[in-house]
XYZ file of C-alpha atoms in Angstrom:
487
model
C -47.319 -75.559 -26.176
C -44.682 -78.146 -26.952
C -41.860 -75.365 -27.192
C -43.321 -74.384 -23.714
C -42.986 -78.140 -22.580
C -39.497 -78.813 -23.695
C -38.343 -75.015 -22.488
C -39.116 -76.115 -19.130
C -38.046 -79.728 -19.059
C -34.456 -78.417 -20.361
C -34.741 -75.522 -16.980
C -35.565 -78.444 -14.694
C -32.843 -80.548 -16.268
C -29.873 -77.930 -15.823
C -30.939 -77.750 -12.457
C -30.784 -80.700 -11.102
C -27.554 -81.173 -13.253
C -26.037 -77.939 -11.053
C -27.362 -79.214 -7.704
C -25.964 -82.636 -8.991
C -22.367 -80.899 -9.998
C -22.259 -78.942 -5.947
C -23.341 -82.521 -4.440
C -19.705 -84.180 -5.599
C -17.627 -80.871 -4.929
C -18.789 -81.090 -1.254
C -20.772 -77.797 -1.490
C -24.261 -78.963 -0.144
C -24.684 -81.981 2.553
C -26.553 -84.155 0.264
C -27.615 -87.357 -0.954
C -25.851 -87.971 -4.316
C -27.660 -91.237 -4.821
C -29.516 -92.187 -7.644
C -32.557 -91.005 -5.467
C -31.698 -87.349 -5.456
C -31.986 -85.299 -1.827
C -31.559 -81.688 -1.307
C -30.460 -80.578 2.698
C -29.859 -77.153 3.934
C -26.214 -75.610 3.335
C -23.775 -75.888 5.508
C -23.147 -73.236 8.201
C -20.227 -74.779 10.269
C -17.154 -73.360 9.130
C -13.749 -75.925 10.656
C -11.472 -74.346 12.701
C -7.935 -73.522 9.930
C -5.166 -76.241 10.483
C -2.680 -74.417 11.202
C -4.752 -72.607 14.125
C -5.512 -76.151 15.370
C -1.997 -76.969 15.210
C -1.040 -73.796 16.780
C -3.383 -74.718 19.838
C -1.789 -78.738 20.266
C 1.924 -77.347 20.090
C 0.852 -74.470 23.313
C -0.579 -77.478 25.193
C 2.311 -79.648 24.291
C 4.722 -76.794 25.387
C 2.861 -76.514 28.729
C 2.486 -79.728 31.237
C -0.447 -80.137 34.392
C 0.227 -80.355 38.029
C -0.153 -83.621 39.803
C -2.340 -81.700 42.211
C -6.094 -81.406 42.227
C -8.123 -78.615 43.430
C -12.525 -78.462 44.075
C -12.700 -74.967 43.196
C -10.832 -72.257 41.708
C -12.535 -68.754 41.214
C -15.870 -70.154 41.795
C -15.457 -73.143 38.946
C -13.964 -76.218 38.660
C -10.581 -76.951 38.520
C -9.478 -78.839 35.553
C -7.168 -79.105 32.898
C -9.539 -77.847 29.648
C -6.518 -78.048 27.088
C -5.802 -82.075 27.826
C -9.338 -83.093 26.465
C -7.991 -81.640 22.963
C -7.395 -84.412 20.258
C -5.552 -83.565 16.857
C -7.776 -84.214 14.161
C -10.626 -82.922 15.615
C -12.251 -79.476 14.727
C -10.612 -77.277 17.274
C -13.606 -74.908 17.311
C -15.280 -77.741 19.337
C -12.174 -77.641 21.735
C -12.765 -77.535 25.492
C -12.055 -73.508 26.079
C -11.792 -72.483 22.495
C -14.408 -70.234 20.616
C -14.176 -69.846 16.868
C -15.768 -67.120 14.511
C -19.021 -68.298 13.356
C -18.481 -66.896 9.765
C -15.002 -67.978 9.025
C -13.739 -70.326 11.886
C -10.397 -68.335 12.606
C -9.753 -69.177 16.452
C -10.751 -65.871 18.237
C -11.055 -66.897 21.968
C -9.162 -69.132 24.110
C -10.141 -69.371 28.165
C -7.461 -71.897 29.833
C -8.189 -70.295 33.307
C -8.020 -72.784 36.121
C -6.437 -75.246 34.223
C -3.658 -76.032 36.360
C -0.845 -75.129 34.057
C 2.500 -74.736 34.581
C 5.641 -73.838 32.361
C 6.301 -70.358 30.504
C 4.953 -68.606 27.463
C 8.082 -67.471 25.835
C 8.863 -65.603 22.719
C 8.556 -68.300 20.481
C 5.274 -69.577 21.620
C 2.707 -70.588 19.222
C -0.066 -69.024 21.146
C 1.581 -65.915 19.082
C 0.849 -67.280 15.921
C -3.449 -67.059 16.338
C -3.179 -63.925 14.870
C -7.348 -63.604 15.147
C -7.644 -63.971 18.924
C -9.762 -61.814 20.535
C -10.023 -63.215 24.060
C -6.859 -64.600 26.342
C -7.997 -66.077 29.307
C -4.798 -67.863 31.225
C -5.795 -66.818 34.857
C -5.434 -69.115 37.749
C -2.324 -70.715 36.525
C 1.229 -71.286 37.459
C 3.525 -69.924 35.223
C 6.562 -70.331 37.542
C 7.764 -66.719 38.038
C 8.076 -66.328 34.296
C 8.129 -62.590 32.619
C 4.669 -62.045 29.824
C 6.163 -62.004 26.907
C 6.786 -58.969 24.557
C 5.675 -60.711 21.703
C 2.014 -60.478 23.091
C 1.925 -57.140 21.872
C 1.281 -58.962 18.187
C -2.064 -60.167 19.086
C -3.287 -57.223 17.930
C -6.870 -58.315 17.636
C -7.740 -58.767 21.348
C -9.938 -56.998 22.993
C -9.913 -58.979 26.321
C -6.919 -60.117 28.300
C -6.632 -61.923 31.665
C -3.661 -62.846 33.275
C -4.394 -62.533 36.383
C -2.954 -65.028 39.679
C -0.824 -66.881 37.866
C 2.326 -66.271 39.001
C 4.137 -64.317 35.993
C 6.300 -62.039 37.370
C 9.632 -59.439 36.594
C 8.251 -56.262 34.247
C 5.528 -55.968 32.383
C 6.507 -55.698 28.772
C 5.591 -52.464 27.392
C 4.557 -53.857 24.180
C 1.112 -54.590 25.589
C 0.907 -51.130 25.284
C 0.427 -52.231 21.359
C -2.950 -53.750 22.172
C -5.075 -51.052 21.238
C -8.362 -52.680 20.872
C -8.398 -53.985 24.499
C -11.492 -53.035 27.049
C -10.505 -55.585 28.956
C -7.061 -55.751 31.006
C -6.259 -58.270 34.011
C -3.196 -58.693 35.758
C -3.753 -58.795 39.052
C -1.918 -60.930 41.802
C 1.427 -61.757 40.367
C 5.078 -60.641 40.878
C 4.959 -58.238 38.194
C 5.968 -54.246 38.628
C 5.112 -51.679 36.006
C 7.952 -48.697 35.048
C 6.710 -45.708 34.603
C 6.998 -45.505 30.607
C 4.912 -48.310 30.139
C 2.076 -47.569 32.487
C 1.929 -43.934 30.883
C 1.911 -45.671 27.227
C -0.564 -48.030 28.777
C -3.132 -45.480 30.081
C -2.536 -43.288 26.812
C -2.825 -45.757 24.437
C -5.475 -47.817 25.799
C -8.039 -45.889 24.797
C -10.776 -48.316 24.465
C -10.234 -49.957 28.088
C -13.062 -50.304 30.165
C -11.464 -52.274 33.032
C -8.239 -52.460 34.645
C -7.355 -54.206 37.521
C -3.366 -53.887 38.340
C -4.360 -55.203 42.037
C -1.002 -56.105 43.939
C 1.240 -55.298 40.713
C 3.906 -53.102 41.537
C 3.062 -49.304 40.884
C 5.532 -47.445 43.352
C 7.564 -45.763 40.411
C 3.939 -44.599 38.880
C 2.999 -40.994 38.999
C -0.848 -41.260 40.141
C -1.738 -38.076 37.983
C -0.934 -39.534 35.037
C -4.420 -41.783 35.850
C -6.040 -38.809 34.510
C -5.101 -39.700 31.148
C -7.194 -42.615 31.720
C -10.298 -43.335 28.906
C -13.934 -42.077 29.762
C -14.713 -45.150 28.947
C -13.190 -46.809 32.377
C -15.985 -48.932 34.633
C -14.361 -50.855 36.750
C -10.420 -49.500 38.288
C -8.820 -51.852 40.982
C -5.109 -50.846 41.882
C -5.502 -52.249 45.662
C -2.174 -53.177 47.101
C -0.146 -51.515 44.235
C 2.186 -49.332 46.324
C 0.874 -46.410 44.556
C 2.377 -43.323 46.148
C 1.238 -39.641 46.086
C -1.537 -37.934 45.710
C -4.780 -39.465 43.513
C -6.145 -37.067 41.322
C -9.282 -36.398 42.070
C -10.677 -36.309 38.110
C -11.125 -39.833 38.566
C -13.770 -39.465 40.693
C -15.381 -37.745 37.964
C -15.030 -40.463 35.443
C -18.324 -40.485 33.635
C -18.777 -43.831 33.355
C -16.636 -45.189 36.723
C -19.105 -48.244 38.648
C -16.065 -49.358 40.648
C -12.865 -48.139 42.348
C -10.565 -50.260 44.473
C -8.049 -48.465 46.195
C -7.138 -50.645 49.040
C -4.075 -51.004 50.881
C -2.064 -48.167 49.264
C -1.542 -46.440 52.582
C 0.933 -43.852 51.149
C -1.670 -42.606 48.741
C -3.069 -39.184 49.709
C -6.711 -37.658 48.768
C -9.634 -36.310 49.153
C -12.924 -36.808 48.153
C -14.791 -34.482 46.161
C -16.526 -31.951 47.708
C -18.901 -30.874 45.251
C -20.357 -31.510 41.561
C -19.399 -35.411 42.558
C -22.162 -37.490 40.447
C -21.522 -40.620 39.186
C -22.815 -43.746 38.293
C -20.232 -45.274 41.037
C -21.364 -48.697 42.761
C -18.493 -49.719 44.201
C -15.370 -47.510 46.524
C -13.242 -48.723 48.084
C -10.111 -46.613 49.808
C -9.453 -48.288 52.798
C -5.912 -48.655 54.184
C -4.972 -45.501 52.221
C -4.423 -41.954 53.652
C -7.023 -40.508 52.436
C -8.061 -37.298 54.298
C -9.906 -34.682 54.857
C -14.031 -34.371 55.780
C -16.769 -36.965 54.089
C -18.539 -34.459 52.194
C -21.781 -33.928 51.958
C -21.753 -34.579 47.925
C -21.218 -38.874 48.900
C -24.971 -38.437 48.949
C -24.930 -37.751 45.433
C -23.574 -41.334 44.510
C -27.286 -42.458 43.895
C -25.928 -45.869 42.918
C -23.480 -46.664 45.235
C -24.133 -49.936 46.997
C -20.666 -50.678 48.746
C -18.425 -48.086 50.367
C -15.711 -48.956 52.548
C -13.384 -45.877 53.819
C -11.833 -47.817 57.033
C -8.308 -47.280 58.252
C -8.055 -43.804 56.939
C -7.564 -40.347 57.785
C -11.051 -38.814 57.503
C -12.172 -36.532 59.775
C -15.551 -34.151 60.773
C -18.723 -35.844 61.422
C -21.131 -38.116 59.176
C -23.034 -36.450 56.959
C -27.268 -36.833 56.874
C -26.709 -37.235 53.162
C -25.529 -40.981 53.670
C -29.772 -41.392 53.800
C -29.498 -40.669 50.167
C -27.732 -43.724 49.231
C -30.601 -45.921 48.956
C -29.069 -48.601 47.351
C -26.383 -49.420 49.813
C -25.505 -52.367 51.204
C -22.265 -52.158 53.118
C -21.193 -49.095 54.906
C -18.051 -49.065 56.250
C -16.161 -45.476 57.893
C -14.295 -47.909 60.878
C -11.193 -46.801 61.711
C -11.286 -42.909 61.053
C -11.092 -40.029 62.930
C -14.507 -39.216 62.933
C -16.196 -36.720 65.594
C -19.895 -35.546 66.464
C -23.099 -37.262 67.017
C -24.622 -39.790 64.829
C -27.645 -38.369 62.355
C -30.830 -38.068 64.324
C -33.065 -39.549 61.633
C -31.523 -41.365 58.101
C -34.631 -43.241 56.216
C -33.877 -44.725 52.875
C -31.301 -47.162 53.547
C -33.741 -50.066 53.022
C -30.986 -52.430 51.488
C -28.162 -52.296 53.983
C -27.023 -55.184 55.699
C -23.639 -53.724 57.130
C -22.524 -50.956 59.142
C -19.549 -50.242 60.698
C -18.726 -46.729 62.084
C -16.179 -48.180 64.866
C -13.011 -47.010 65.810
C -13.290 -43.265 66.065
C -14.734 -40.298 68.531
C -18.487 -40.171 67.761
C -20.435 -39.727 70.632
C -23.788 -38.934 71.747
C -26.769 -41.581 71.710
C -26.737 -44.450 70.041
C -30.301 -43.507 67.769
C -33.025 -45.964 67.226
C -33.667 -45.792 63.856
C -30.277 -47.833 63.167
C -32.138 -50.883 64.847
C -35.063 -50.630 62.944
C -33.428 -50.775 58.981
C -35.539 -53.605 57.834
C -32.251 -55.412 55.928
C -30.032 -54.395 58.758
C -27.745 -57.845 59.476
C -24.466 -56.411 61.673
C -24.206 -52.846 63.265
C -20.579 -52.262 64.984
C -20.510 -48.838 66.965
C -17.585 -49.931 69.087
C -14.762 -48.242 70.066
C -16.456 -45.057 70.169
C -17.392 -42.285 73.058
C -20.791 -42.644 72.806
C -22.431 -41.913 75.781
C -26.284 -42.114 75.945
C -28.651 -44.398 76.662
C -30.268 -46.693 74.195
C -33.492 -45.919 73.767
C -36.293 -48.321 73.320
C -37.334 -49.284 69.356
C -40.056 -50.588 67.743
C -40.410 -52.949 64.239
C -37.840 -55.310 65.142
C -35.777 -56.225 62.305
C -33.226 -58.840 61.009
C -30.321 -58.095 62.885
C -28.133 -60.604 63.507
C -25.122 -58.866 65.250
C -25.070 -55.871 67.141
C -21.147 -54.603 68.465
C -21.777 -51.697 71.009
C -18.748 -52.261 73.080
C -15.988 -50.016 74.727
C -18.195 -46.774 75.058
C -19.533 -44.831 77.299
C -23.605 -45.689 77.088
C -25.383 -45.597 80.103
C -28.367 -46.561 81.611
C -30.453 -49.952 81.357
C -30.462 -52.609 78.666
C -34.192 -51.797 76.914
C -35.981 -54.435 76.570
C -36.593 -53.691 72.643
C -33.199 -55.855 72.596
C -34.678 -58.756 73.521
C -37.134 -58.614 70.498
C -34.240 -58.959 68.157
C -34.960 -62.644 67.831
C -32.397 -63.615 64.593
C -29.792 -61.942 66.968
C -26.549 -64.337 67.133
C -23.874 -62.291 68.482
C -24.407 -59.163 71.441
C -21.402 -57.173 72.546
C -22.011 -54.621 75.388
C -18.574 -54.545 77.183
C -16.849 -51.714 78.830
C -19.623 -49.509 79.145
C -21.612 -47.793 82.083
C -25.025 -49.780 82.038
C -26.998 -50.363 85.025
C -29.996 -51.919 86.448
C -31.102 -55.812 86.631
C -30.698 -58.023 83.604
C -33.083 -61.050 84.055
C -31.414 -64.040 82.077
C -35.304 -65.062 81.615
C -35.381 -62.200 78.782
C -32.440 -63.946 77.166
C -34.394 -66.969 76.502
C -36.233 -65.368 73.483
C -32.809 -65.067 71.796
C -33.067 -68.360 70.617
C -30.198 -67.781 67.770
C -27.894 -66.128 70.172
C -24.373 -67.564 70.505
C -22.807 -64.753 72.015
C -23.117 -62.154 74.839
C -21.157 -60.275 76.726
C -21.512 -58.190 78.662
C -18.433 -57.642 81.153
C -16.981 -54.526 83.195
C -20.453 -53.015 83.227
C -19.727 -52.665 87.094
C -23.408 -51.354 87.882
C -25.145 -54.447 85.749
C -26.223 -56.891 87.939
C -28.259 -60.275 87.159
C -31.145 -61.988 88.122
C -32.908 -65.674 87.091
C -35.459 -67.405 87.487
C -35.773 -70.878 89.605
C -36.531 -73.225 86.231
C -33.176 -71.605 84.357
C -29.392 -73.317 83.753
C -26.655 -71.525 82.553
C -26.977 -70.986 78.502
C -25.542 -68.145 77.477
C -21.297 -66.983 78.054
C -21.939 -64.027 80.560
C -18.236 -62.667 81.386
C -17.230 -59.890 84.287
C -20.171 -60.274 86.313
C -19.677 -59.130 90.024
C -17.629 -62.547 91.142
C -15.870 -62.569 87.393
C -17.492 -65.992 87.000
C -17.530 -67.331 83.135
C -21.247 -68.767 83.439
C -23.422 -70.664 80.982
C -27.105 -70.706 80.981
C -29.309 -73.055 79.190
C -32.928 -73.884 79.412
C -34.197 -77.107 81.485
């Protein structure tokens, strides 16, 4: 029993001698007091000094504008880095992330910090060898080229350098940056030779997004996009003077949500017409010269929520299949060359808000079911050769703007409009209605702004006794500008 005793007493003693010995090397937060007290270990790991000091000479090789903004990209504008004081754990630096296990320095986000200056070779943003995410958007770096030494952060796997005025070539060393999924350069004064977009695209195999949008692509061959990685969500090359013809395998891109084509009107295609599946949310091509019929396969795109095609070349009529899309929210074909009648019946579009088929040749009647979309805010039909009546329409729905002008549609105005009570803006110019408008009917538009309703030479107008002039009512028979309001 005593050996017992004494066994223990000497295991009791060595350990609190141990815990005793870690307390004054700094290992355990504890109380090394004659009154012994035991705390959890420690789990925050300090940021490495030369990181740290890394980090203050950047800032100190950078300077802010005098100039203060409210808003930039949807946050605040404000200098992160001149919060930063030396001494201080870095990893609890405005804009700085650390790794939790060994505090290496592995993000930095200085976006919208009103920088200006230049990043040159001998920056010491080059020496945090452990970064994984660059964020230096929304900056002003004065026309100055990236520099080719980025390629040695060879650890990052996010990079934004987007609209902040760098400009001359893009280095081709970022090329070297393997592990990126992320890749933003979008609205400088940068262009992109040919070698190091094709070393880009090969190399850059783990890339999930790339926007290039107003970088300079003209000296790009689009096909070699196709060496792009089937890992690619989200494309945006709008406004990148991309000439040629797009390669249509990137509509098959298994894993494309968005594609942003926009503005590059010498870029020729077509859009699939069959086996086109995708998980694709977002297209658009407009401003390009994209050709050719909308095939019936768009009504494959299950997911797609925004299309916009305007200002192209597309011809043939609208296919029934657009009723498939029944998560769309904005379609836009304005601006085509588009022939036929309008579908007779589409039902499934219960999430649009916008649609725009202006600017081309349809024709026929204008059919009622487009009035009747229960998320329906703006409809624009103008500018076509449409040429029926409107026919009356039941369950009203949210429509706030309806464009119907410079057709062909006769007969009266049904009174179904007048039930269209969020309705804020009504254009029926420059067609061939007839019959007697009462301006009483008006006066259960109480959100409406604006109507007109000129060169409609068979229209003619009637009021009532207890009516004023409210509502801007140009061309009528005496080309009077009259306004109508309620007494």
């Amino acid at each position: 029993m005593t050996e017992r005793f004494v066994w223990h007493y000497n295991q009791v003693s060595c350990t609190l001698f141990f815990f005793y010995f870690l307390c004054l090397f700094g290992y355990f937060q504890v109380d090394c007091s004659s009154s012994f007290h035991y705390s959890s270990p420690k789990t925050t790991h300090f940021c490495p000094p030369e990181e740290g000091l890394a980090l203050l000479q950047f800032r100190n090789k950078t300077f802010f504008s005098s100039g203060y903004y409210s808003y930039c990209n949807g946050q605040i504008f404000y200098p992160k880095m001149k919060s930063w004081t030396e001494g201080t754990d870095c990893c609890l630096w405005d804009g700085v992330t650390c790794d939790n296990v060994t505090g290496n320095v592995i993000g930095l986000d200085s976006s919208c910090s009103r920088l200006e200056g230049s990043i040159d070779d001998n920056s010491s943003l080059f020496h945090l060898s452990h970064l994984q995410s660059l964020n230096l958007a929304f900056n002003d770096f004065g026309g100055s080229q990236i520099s080719p030494v980025i390629g040695r952060l060879k650890q990052l796997t996010y990079l934004n350098l987007s609209s902040s005025y760098f400009g001359g070539l893009v280095p081709y060393e970022i090329s070297d940056l393997s592990k990126l999924t992320h890749l933003e350069l979008s609205e400088n004064d940068l262009t992109i030779e040919e070698k190091t977009f094709d070393l880009l695209v090969s190399n850059l195999t783990k890339l999930s997004l790339l926007k290039l949008g107003a970088t300079n692509l003209s000296v790009i061959k689009p096909f070699s996009l196709i060496n792009l990685s089937s890992t690619m969500t989200d494309l945006d090359l709008n406004r990148a003077s991309i000439q040629g013809n797009f390669p249509d395998e990137i509509f098959h891109l298994p894993n494309l949500q968005a594609l942003n084509l926009h503005g590059n009107n010498q870029l020729t295609g077509y859009l699939p017409n069959s086996n086109w599946s995708s998980p694709l949310r977002k297209l658009h091509l407009s401003s390009t010269n994209f050709a050719g019929k909308i095939p019936d396969s768009i009504g494959n795109l299950l997911f797609l929520e925004i299309v916009h095609i305007e200002g192209c070349s597309f011809t043939g009529s609208i296919p029934t299949s657009i009723g498939n899309l029944t998560r769309a929210t904005e379609i836009v074909f304005a601006s085509n060359y588009l022939t036929g009648h309008l579908p007779h019946h589409v039902s499934g579009l219960s999430y649009l808000t916008t649609l725009d088929l202006s600017g081309s040749s349809l024709q026929g009647r204008v059919p009622s079911w487009l009035f009747t979309l229960p998320s329906l805010l703006s409809i624009d039909l103008s500018n076509n050769m449409l040429n029926g009546p409107i026919n009356p329409f039941q369950s009203p729905n949210s429509l706030q703007e309806v464009r119907l002008q410079k057709n062909e549609i006769h007969g009266t105005i049904p009174n179904s409009i007048f039930q269209l009570v969020n309705l804020t803006y009504l254009d029926l110019t420059s067609n061939n209605l007839s019959g007697t408008v009462k301006f009483d009917m008006f006066s259960k538009l109480q959100s409406l702004q604006y109507l007109y309703l000129s060169n409609n030479s068979l229209l003619s107008f009637t009021s009532s006794s207890n009516m004023d002039i409210k509502y801007v009512v140009r061309g009528m028979r005496n080309q009077a500008h009259q306004i109508i309001t309620e007494k």
